[in-house]
PDB file of C-alpha atoms in Angstrom:
ATOM      1  CA  LEU A  47      39.603  18.876  -5.088  1.00 32.00           C
ATOM      2  CA  GLU A  48      38.578  15.229  -5.462  1.00 37.00           C
ATOM      3  CA  SER A  49      36.558  15.421  -2.247  1.00 39.00           C
ATOM      4  CA  ILE A  50      34.838  18.612  -3.386  1.00 36.00           C
ATOM      5  CA  SER A  51      34.001  17.021  -6.746  1.00 38.00           C
ATOM      6  CA  GLU A  52      32.464  14.005  -5.029  1.00 40.00           C
ATOM      7  CA  ASP A  53      30.356  16.224  -2.794  1.00 49.00           C
ATOM      8  CA  LYS A  54      29.234  18.251  -5.793  1.00 48.00           C
ATOM      9  CA  ALA A  55      28.271  15.089  -7.656  1.00 46.00           C
ATOM     10  CA  VAL A  56      26.187  13.896  -4.715  1.00 47.00           C
ATOM     11  CA  VAL A  57      24.436  17.257  -4.469  1.00 46.00           C
ATOM     12  CA  GLU A  58      23.722  17.306  -8.206  1.00 51.00           C
ATOM     13  CA  ARG A  59      22.345  13.763  -8.090  1.00 50.00           C
ATOM     14  CA  LYS A  60      19.990  14.627  -5.240  1.00 53.00           C
ATOM     15  CA  GLN A  61      18.904  17.785  -7.036  1.00 55.00           C
ATOM     16  CA  ASN A  62      18.163  15.840 -10.215  1.00 53.00           C
ATOM     17  CA  LEU A  63      16.095  13.344  -8.244  1.00 56.00           C
ATOM     18  CA  LEU A  64      14.112  16.103  -6.558  1.00 59.00           C
ATOM     19  CA  ASN A  65      13.476  17.861  -9.876  1.00 71.00           C
ATOM     20  CA  PHE A  66      11.470  14.852 -11.009  1.00 79.00           C
ATOM     21  CA  VAL A  67       7.896  15.559 -12.174  1.00 81.00           C
ATOM     22  CA  PRO A  68       5.705  12.403 -12.116  1.00 84.00           C
ATOM     23  CA  SER A  69       3.626  11.335 -15.106  1.00 85.00           C
ATOM     24  CA  LEU A  70       0.635   9.684 -13.471  1.00 83.00           C
ATOM     25  CA  ARG A  71      -1.340   6.753 -14.801  1.00 88.00           C
ATOM     26  CA  SER A  72      -3.350   4.226 -12.841  1.00 87.00           C
ATOM     27  CA  GLY A  73      -5.182   0.939 -13.153  1.00 90.00           C
ATOM     28  CA  GLU A  74      -7.167  -1.421 -10.961  1.00 90.00           C
ATOM     29  CA  TRP A  75      -8.627  -4.916 -10.824  1.00 93.00           C
ATOM     30  CA  SER A  76     -10.888  -6.781  -8.404  1.00 91.00           C
ATOM     31  CA  ASP A  77     -12.171 -10.321  -7.982  1.00 93.00           C
ATOM     32  CA  ILE A  78     -14.642 -11.785  -5.524  1.00 89.00           C
ATOM     33  CA  GLY A  79     -12.224 -14.638  -4.832  1.00 86.00           C
ATOM     34  CA  GLY A  80     -13.594 -17.432  -2.678  1.00 82.00           C
ATOM     35  CA  ARG A  81     -16.165 -15.245  -0.939  1.00 83.00           C
ATOM     36  CA  ASP A  82     -19.929 -15.194  -1.499  1.00 84.00           C
ATOM     37  CA  TYR A  83     -19.959 -11.393  -1.701  1.00 79.00           C
ATOM     38  CA  MET A  84     -17.599  -8.527  -2.534  1.00 80.00           C
ATOM     39  CA  GLU A  85     -16.632  -6.139   0.264  1.00 74.00           C
ATOM     40  CA  ASP A  86     -12.971  -5.261  -0.435  1.00 69.00           C
ATOM     41  CA  THR A  87     -13.614  -2.787  -3.229  1.00 69.00           C
ATOM     42  CA  HIS A  88     -11.920   0.456  -4.269  1.00 72.00           C
ATOM     43  CA  ILE A  89     -12.264   4.059  -5.454  1.00 72.00           C
ATOM     44  CA  CYS A  90     -10.127   5.917  -7.996  1.00 71.00           C
ATOM     45  CA  ILE A  91     -10.578   9.680  -8.453  1.00 69.00           C
ATOM     46  CA  GLY A  92      -7.900  11.205 -10.668  1.00 64.00           C
ATOM     47  CA  ASP A  93      -9.095  14.819 -10.316  1.00 62.00           C
ATOM     48  CA  LEU A  94     -10.110  15.112  -6.663  1.00 62.00           C
ATOM     49  CA  ALA A  95      -9.492  18.867  -6.526  1.00 60.00           C
ATOM     50  CA  LYS A  96     -11.974  19.554  -9.323  1.00 65.00           C
ATOM     51  CA  LYS A  97     -14.595  17.386  -7.609  1.00 63.00           C
ATOM     52  CA  PHE A  98     -14.503  19.953  -4.800  1.00 62.00           C
ATOM     53  CA  GLY A  99     -14.612  22.892  -7.203  1.00 64.00           C
ATOM     54  CA  ILE A 100     -10.902  23.745  -6.921  1.00 59.00           C
ATOM     55  CA  ASN A 101      -9.709  24.677 -10.400  1.00 60.00           C
ATOM     56  CA  SER A 102      -6.387  26.330  -9.579  1.00 51.00           C
ATOM     57  CA  TYR A 103      -4.496  23.048 -10.027  1.00 49.00           C
ATOM     58  CA  SER A 104      -3.657  21.168 -13.200  1.00 49.00           C
ATOM     59  CA  ASP A 105      -5.229  17.783 -13.919  1.00 46.00           C
ATOM     60  CA  GLU A 106      -4.305  14.964 -11.524  1.00 45.00           C
ATOM     61  CA  VAL A 107      -2.495  17.241  -9.083  1.00 49.00           C
ATOM     62  CA  ILE A 108      -4.597  15.840  -6.253  1.00 56.00           C
ATOM     63  CA  SER A 109      -5.879  12.292  -6.649  1.00 60.00           C
ATOM     64  CA  PHE A 110      -7.547   9.725  -4.404  1.00 62.00           C
ATOM     65  CA  TYR A 111      -7.031   5.993  -4.660  1.00 59.00           C
ATOM     66  CA  GLY A 112      -8.774   3.817  -2.101  1.00 59.00           C
ATOM     67  CA  PRO A 113      -9.691   2.140   0.040  1.00 55.00           C
ATOM     68  CA  GLY A 114      -8.067   4.338   2.631  1.00 51.00           C
ATOM     69  CA  PHE A 115      -5.188   5.819   0.646  1.00 54.00           C
ATOM     70  CA  LEU A 116      -4.629   9.354  -0.570  1.00 54.00           C
ATOM     71  CA  HIS A 117      -2.152  10.206  -3.296  1.00 53.00           C
ATOM     72  CA  TRP A 118      -1.238  13.870  -3.456  1.00 52.00           C
ATOM     73  CA  SER A 119       1.137  14.983  -6.182  1.00 50.00           C
ATOM     74  CA  LEU A 120       2.984  16.593  -7.961  1.00 58.00           C
ATOM     75  CA  LEU A 121       5.991  15.869  -5.756  1.00 73.00           C
ATOM     76  CA  SER A 122       4.499  14.335  -2.612  1.00 79.00           C
ATOM     77  CA  LEU A 123       2.953  10.972  -1.876  1.00 85.00           C
ATOM     78  CA  LEU A 124       0.729  10.856   1.191  1.00 84.00           C
ATOM     79  CA  VAL A 125      -0.628   7.505   2.349  1.00 88.00           C
ATOM     80  CA  ALA A 126      -3.427   7.402   4.919  1.00 86.00           C
ATOM     81  CA  ASN A 127      -4.283   3.890   6.058  1.00 87.00           C
ATOM     82  CA  ALA A 128      -6.919   2.541   8.440  1.00 86.00           C
ATOM     83  CA  GLY A 129      -7.242  -1.232   8.238  1.00 83.00           C
ATOM     84  CA  ASP A 130      -5.382  -4.165   6.735  1.00 84.00           C
ATOM     85  CA  CYS A 131      -5.016  -2.935   3.167  1.00 88.00           C
ATOM     86  CA  ARG A 132      -1.409  -2.112   2.339  1.00 93.00           C
ATOM     87  CA  ALA A 133       0.402   0.368   0.106  1.00 93.00           C
ATOM     88  CA  VAL A 134       3.871  -0.524  -1.194  1.00 96.00           C
ATOM     89  CA  LEU A 135       6.110   1.817  -3.185  1.00 96.00           C
ATOM     90  CA  SER A 136       8.640   0.519  -5.711  1.00 97.00           C
ATOM     91  CA  ARG A 137      11.788   2.613  -5.385  1.00 96.00           C
ATOM     92  CA  GLY A 138      14.302   1.425  -7.947  1.00 95.00           C
ATOM     93  CA  GLY A 139      12.941  -2.102  -7.564  1.00 96.00           C
ATOM     94  CA  THR A 140      13.045  -2.108  -3.759  1.00 96.00           C
ATOM     95  CA  ALA A 141       9.755  -2.434  -1.877  1.00 97.00           C
ATOM     96  CA  ILE A 142       9.047   0.441   0.523  1.00 96.00           C
ATOM     97  CA  GLU A 143       6.031  -0.252   2.727  1.00 95.00           C
ATOM     98  CA  MET A 144       4.017   2.942   3.027  1.00 93.00           C
ATOM     99  CA  SER A 145       1.536   1.575   5.563  1.00 91.00           C
ATOM    100  CA  LYS A 146       1.223  -0.869   8.441  1.00 87.00           C
ATOM    101  CA  ASP A 147      -1.463  -3.521   8.712  1.00 87.00           C
ATOM    102  CA  HIS A 148      -3.766  -2.707  11.631  1.00 87.00           C
ATOM    103  CA  ARG A 149      -4.284  -6.129  13.145  1.00 85.00           C
ATOM    104  CA  PRO A 150      -5.055  -7.192  16.733  1.00 86.00           C
ATOM    105  CA  CYS A 151      -1.677  -8.977  16.985  1.00 84.00           C
ATOM    106  CA  CYS A 152       0.102  -5.599  16.879  1.00 85.00           C
ATOM    107  CA  THR A 153       1.294  -4.705  20.394  1.00 87.00           C
ATOM    108  CA  LYS A 154       0.669  -0.982  19.905  1.00 88.00           C
ATOM    109  CA  GLU A 155      -2.873  -1.592  18.682  1.00 89.00           C
ATOM    110  CA  ARG A 156      -3.619  -4.069  21.468  1.00 90.00           C
ATOM    111  CA  THR A 157      -2.528  -1.496  24.067  1.00 91.00           C
ATOM    112  CA  ARG A 158      -4.807   1.127  22.515  1.00 90.00           C
ATOM    113  CA  ILE A 159      -7.719  -1.319  22.368  1.00 87.00           C
ATOM    114  CA  GLU A 160      -7.394  -2.375  26.001  1.00 89.00           C
ATOM    115  CA  SER A 161      -7.105   1.239  27.170  1.00 89.00           C
ATOM    116  CA  LEU A 162     -10.505   1.890  25.557  1.00 87.00           C
ATOM    117  CA  GLY A 163     -12.245  -1.059  27.172  1.00 85.00           C
ATOM    118  CA  GLY A 164     -11.834  -3.528  24.327  1.00 88.00           C
ATOM    119  CA  TYR A 165     -10.023  -6.854  24.226  1.00 88.00           C
ATOM    120  CA  VAL A 166      -8.344  -9.278  21.839  1.00 91.00           C
ATOM    121  CA  ALA A 167      -9.571 -12.882  21.784  1.00 90.00           C
ATOM    122  CA  ASP A 168      -8.185 -15.553  19.447  1.00 87.00           C
ATOM    123  CA  GLY A 169      -6.566 -12.832  17.352  1.00 85.00           C
ATOM    124  CA  TYR A 170      -9.791 -10.853  16.862  1.00 89.00           C
ATOM    125  CA  LEU A 171     -10.873  -7.457  18.177  1.00 88.00           C
ATOM    126  CA  ASN A 172     -13.548  -8.142  20.807  1.00 83.00           C
ATOM    127  CA  GLY A 173     -13.574 -11.667  19.396  1.00 85.00           C
ATOM    128  CA  GLN A 174     -15.308 -10.440  16.224  1.00 81.00           C
ATOM    129  CA  LEU A 175     -13.100  -8.444  13.870  1.00 82.00           C
ATOM    130  CA  GLY A 176      -9.713  -9.148  12.298  1.00 83.00           C
ATOM    131  CA  VAL A 177      -8.721  -5.465  12.039  1.00 87.00           C
ATOM    132  CA  THR A 178      -8.335  -2.765  14.676  1.00 85.00           C
ATOM    133  CA  ARG A 179      -9.014   0.245  12.451  1.00 86.00           C
ATOM    134  CA  ALA A 180     -11.650   0.578   9.749  1.00 82.00           C
ATOM    135  CA  LEU A 181     -13.903   3.089   8.016  1.00 76.00           C
ATOM    136  CA  GLY A 182     -16.911   0.804   8.498  1.00 69.00           C
ATOM    137  CA  ASP A 183     -17.980  -2.106  10.739  1.00 63.00           C
ATOM    138  CA  TRP A 184     -19.708   0.258  13.169  1.00 63.00           C
ATOM    139  CA  HIS A 185     -22.706  -2.078  13.300  1.00 67.00           C
ATOM    140  CA  LEU A 186     -20.729  -4.553  15.414  1.00 69.00           C
ATOM    141  CA  GLU A 187     -21.691  -4.311  19.073  1.00 65.00           C
ATOM    142  CA  GLY A 188     -19.154  -2.754  21.433  1.00 64.00           C
ATOM    143  CA  MET A 189     -16.948  -1.302  18.683  1.00 71.00           C
ATOM    144  CA  LYS A 190     -18.077   2.296  18.515  1.00 69.00           C
ATOM    145  CA  GLY A 191     -17.782   4.793  21.367  1.00 64.00           C
ATOM    146  CA  MET A 192     -20.615   6.951  22.637  1.00 59.00           C
ATOM    147  CA  GLY A 193     -20.324  10.744  22.860  1.00 59.00           C
ATOM    148  CA  GLU A 194     -16.761  11.777  23.665  1.00 63.00           C
ATOM    149  CA  LYS A 195     -15.776   8.251  24.673  1.00 71.00           C
ATOM    150  CA  LEU A 196     -13.814   6.441  21.978  1.00 80.00           C
ATOM    151  CA  GLY A 197     -14.450   2.813  21.135  1.00 81.00           C
ATOM    152  CA  PRO A 198     -11.788   0.150  20.495  1.00 87.00           C
ATOM    153  CA  LEU A 199     -12.395   0.220  16.724  1.00 86.00           C
ATOM    154  CA  SER A 200     -10.817   3.379  15.328  1.00 84.00           C
ATOM    155  CA  ALA A 201     -11.333   5.125  11.987  1.00 79.00           C
ATOM    156  CA  GLU A 202      -8.284   7.345  12.543  1.00 82.00           C
ATOM    157  CA  PRO A 203      -5.687   6.622   9.841  1.00 86.00           C
ATOM    158  CA  GLU A 204      -1.927   6.478  10.203  1.00 87.00           C
ATOM    159  CA  LEU A 205      -0.147   8.786   7.770  1.00 88.00           C
ATOM    160  CA  LYS A 206       3.111   8.518   5.861  1.00 90.00           C
ATOM    161  CA  LEU A 207       4.425  11.254   3.567  1.00 88.00           C
ATOM    162  CA  VAL A 208       7.358  10.996   1.157  1.00 89.00           C
ATOM    163  CA  THR A 209       8.788  13.220  -1.561  1.00 88.00           C
ATOM    164  CA  LEU A 210       8.747  11.461  -4.911  1.00 89.00           C
ATOM    165  CA  THR A 211      11.931  11.179  -6.973  1.00 91.00           C
ATOM    166  CA  LYS A 212      12.580   9.634 -10.375  1.00 91.00           C
ATOM    167  CA  GLU A 213      13.647   6.413  -8.619  1.00 94.00           C
ATOM    168  CA  ASP A 214      10.039   5.950  -7.462  1.00 95.00           C
ATOM    169  CA  GLU A 215       8.387   3.770 -10.101  1.00 97.00           C
ATOM    170  CA  PHE A 216       4.883   2.912  -8.918  1.00 96.00           C
ATOM    171  CA  LEU A 217       2.662   2.358  -5.897  1.00 94.00           C
ATOM    172  CA  ILE A 218       0.684  -0.841  -5.335  1.00 95.00           C
ATOM    173  CA  ILE A 219      -2.383  -0.709  -3.083  1.00 92.00           C
ATOM    174  CA  GLY A 220      -3.797  -4.110  -2.238  1.00 92.00           C
ATOM    175  CA  SER A 221      -6.494  -5.555  -0.024  1.00 90.00           C
ATOM    176  CA  ASP A 222      -5.470  -8.061   2.637  1.00 90.00           C
ATOM    177  CA  GLY A 223      -6.255 -10.997   0.342  1.00 92.00           C
ATOM    178  CA  ILE A 224      -3.370  -9.934  -1.907  1.00 95.00           C
ATOM    179  CA  TRP A 225      -0.861  -9.719   0.939  1.00 94.00           C
ATOM    180  CA  ASP A 226      -1.903 -13.124   2.245  1.00 93.00           C
ATOM    181  CA  MET A 227      -0.396 -14.479  -0.987  1.00 96.00           C
ATOM    182  CA  PHE A 228       2.438 -12.002  -1.662  1.00 97.00           C
ATOM    183  CA  PHE A 229       5.257 -10.564   0.390  1.00 96.00           C
ATOM    184  CA  SER A 230       5.677  -6.869  -0.376  1.00 96.00           C
ATOM    185  CA  GLN A 231       8.971  -7.366  -2.232  1.00 97.00           C
ATOM    186  CA  ASN A 232       7.598 -10.397  -4.063  1.00 97.00           C
ATOM    187  CA  CYS A 233       4.654  -8.340  -5.330  1.00 97.00           C
ATOM    188  CA  ILE A 234       6.939  -5.515  -6.481  1.00 97.00           C
ATOM    189  CA  ASP A 235       9.169  -8.005  -8.327  1.00 97.00           C
ATOM    190  CA  PHE A 236       6.162  -9.637  -9.973  1.00 98.00           C
ATOM    191  CA  ALA A 237       4.681  -6.280 -11.036  1.00 98.00           C
ATOM    192  CA  ARG A 238       7.976  -4.981 -12.438  1.00 98.00           C
ATOM    193  CA  ARG A 239       8.394  -8.076 -14.607  1.00 97.00           C
ATOM    194  CA  ARG A 240       4.874  -7.751 -15.970  1.00 98.00           C
ATOM    195  CA  LEU A 241       5.287  -4.022 -16.700  1.00 98.00           C
ATOM    196  CA  GLN A 242       8.586  -4.698 -18.448  1.00 98.00           C
ATOM    197  CA  GLU A 243       6.730  -7.157 -20.689  1.00 97.00           C
ATOM    198  CA  HIS A 244       3.739  -5.006 -21.693  1.00 98.00           C
ATOM    199  CA  ASN A 245       3.790  -1.693 -19.719  1.00 98.00           C
ATOM    200  CA  ASP A 246       0.015  -1.906 -19.172  1.00 98.00           C
ATOM    201  CA  VAL A 247      -0.875  -0.850 -15.613  1.00 96.00           C
ATOM    202  CA  LYS A 248      -4.420  -2.235 -15.616  1.00 96.00           C
ATOM    203  CA  LEU A 249      -3.328  -5.556 -17.104  1.00 98.00           C
ATOM    204  CA  CYS A 250      -0.616  -5.761 -14.455  1.00 98.00           C
ATOM    205  CA  CYS A 251      -3.246  -5.384 -11.712  1.00 96.00           C
ATOM    206  CA  LYS A 252      -5.291  -8.162 -13.309  1.00 97.00           C
ATOM    207  CA  GLN A 253      -2.242 -10.430 -13.432  1.00 98.00           C
ATOM    208  CA  ILE A 254      -1.460  -9.820  -9.748  1.00 98.00           C
ATOM    209  CA  VAL A 255      -5.019 -10.823  -8.825  1.00 97.00           C
ATOM    210  CA  GLU A 256      -4.875 -13.899 -11.066  1.00 97.00           C
ATOM    211  CA  GLU A 257      -1.545 -14.932  -9.550  1.00 97.00           C
ATOM    212  CA  ALA A 258      -2.985 -14.597  -6.034  1.00 96.00           C
ATOM    213  CA  ILE A 259      -5.852 -16.906  -7.052  1.00 96.00           C
ATOM    214  CA  LYS A 260      -3.347 -19.424  -8.461  1.00 96.00           C
ATOM    215  CA  ARG A 261      -1.538 -19.346  -5.121  1.00 96.00           C
ATOM    216  CA  GLY A 262      -4.732 -20.304  -3.311  1.00 94.00           C
ATOM    217  CA  ALA A 263      -6.323 -17.000  -2.281  1.00 93.00           C
ATOM    218  CA  THR A 264      -9.794 -17.387  -0.754  1.00 91.00           C
ATOM    219  CA  ASP A 265     -10.516 -13.752   0.167  1.00 91.00           C
ATOM    220  CA  ASN A 266     -11.756 -10.821  -1.925  1.00 91.00           C
ATOM    221  CA  LEU A 267      -8.918  -9.460  -4.051  1.00 93.00           C
ATOM    222  CA  THR A 268      -8.417  -5.829  -5.036  1.00 92.00           C
ATOM    223  CA  VAL A 269      -5.323  -4.168  -6.509  1.00 93.00           C
ATOM    224  CA  VAL A 270      -4.853  -0.513  -7.449  1.00 91.00           C
ATOM    225  CA  MET A 271      -1.612   0.610  -9.087  1.00 92.00           C
ATOM    226  CA  VAL A 272      -0.427   4.184  -9.584  1.00 90.00           C
ATOM    227  CA  SER A 273       2.573   4.555 -11.894  1.00 93.00           C
ATOM    228  CA  PHE A 274       4.748   7.677 -11.805  1.00 92.00           C
ATOM    229  CA  HIS A 275       6.325   7.107 -15.235  1.00 94.00           C
ATOM    230  CA  MET A 276       5.077   6.504 -18.759  1.00 95.00           C
ATOM    231  CA  GLU A 277       8.001   4.154 -19.425  1.00 96.00           C
ATOM    232  CA  PRO A 278       8.269   0.620 -17.975  1.00 97.00           C
ATOM    233  CA  PRO A 279      10.605   0.031 -15.013  1.00 96.00           C
ATOM    234  CA  ALA A 280      14.273  -0.330 -15.866  1.00 93.00           C
ATOM    235  CA  HIS A 281      15.987  -3.692 -15.481  1.00 88.00           C
ATOM    236  CA  VAL A 282      17.851  -3.678 -12.175  1.00 77.00           C
ATOM    237  CA  VAL A 283      19.269  -6.316  -9.864  1.00 68.00           C
ATOM    238  CA  VAL A 284      18.247  -5.956  -6.222  1.00 56.00           C
ATOM    239  CA  GLU A 285      20.592  -7.767  -3.849  1.00 63.00           C
ATOM    240  CA  ARG A 286      18.788  -9.776  -1.181  1.00 60.00           C
ATOM    241  CA  GLY A 287      19.929 -12.330   1.333  1.00 60.00           C
ATOM    242  CA  ARG A 288      18.647 -15.886   1.316  1.00 64.00           C
ATOM    243  CA  VAL A 289      15.973 -16.596   3.909  1.00 60.00           C
ATOM    244  CA  ARG A 290      14.691 -20.015   4.890  1.00 61.00           C
ATOM    245  CA  ARG A 291      11.449 -20.273   6.816  1.00 58.00           C
ATOM    246  CA  SER A 292       9.034 -22.917   8.042  1.00 62.00           C
ATOM    247  CA  ILE A 293       6.082 -20.799   9.133  1.00 64.00           C
ATOM    248  CA  SER A 294       2.625 -20.265   7.692  1.00 60.00           C
ATOM    249  CA  THR A 295       1.723 -17.057   5.886  1.00 59.00           C
ATOM    250  CA  GLU A 296      -0.709 -16.116   8.662  1.00 59.00           C
ATOM    251  CA  GLY A 297       1.897 -16.811  11.328  1.00 65.00           C
ATOM    252  CA  LEU A 298       4.460 -14.719   9.479  1.00 67.00           C
ATOM    253  CA  GLN A 299       2.008 -11.816   9.187  1.00 63.00           C
ATOM    254  CA  ASN A 300       1.318 -11.985  12.932  1.00 64.00           C
ATOM    255  CA  LEU A 301       5.043 -12.041  13.687  1.00 68.00           C
ATOM    256  CA  ARG A 302       5.629  -9.042  11.421  1.00 67.00           C
ATOM    257  CA  GLY A 303       2.843  -7.177  13.189  1.00 63.00           C
ATOM    258  CA  LEU A 304       4.506  -7.734  16.556  1.00 61.00           C
ATOM    259  CA  LEU A 305       7.927  -6.679  15.292  1.00 64.00           C
ATOM    260  CA  ASP A 306       6.719  -3.600  13.394  1.00 61.00           C
ATOM    261  CA  CYS A 307       4.708  -2.095  16.230  1.00 60.00           C
TER     262      CYS A 307
END
């Protein structure tokens, strides 16, 4: 009987999690950083379905938050990424990376590039570009294929789909300048603390950008946050092991790219 009760409790817990209906709210913030011009910008469309004349859904059932990420609710989160922006989901305070950075140091990407006649030189695609997938940059010579032949620079996104539960608190989408200054878990921790203080999603995005600048960011900085609750995140303690490192941020990103691919 005890075993049956435990199984029933587990089933009920999972059912309660799956019965969760998100309450969406979003915010964003950008800064030119140390650049002379702004290129890492964003798009937020909370009623994408209606933009295409589809009125059979309620408000915010299908939403788009960019660059390069699609959020489709009510119960599903779909992330489509092409480039070095990153989407990170906070699940009960734990960072869940919903995308991979498409960089030339990634073994899988390098193999694809070389099979299409491209090459990686000094960590750059064809010696020119720091990403291997992008929606733009077609003006660069040798990147785009002709006719049916594909070029080494791809606009095809990688997709990741998850079912949202009440443990899923918010999604952070950041340009590469953010992740040069934050580890994914570090950014989630920072955002949770700020939301617990004021519960203002847009202000939280602004504070993430400002913190990146304080840490020495020199790139464009863009953050988009989509929260799945109206309440601030609960106070939880996430157990993590101690890690000592003596490696630069860029070197660590390159190492992660090799290990993740």
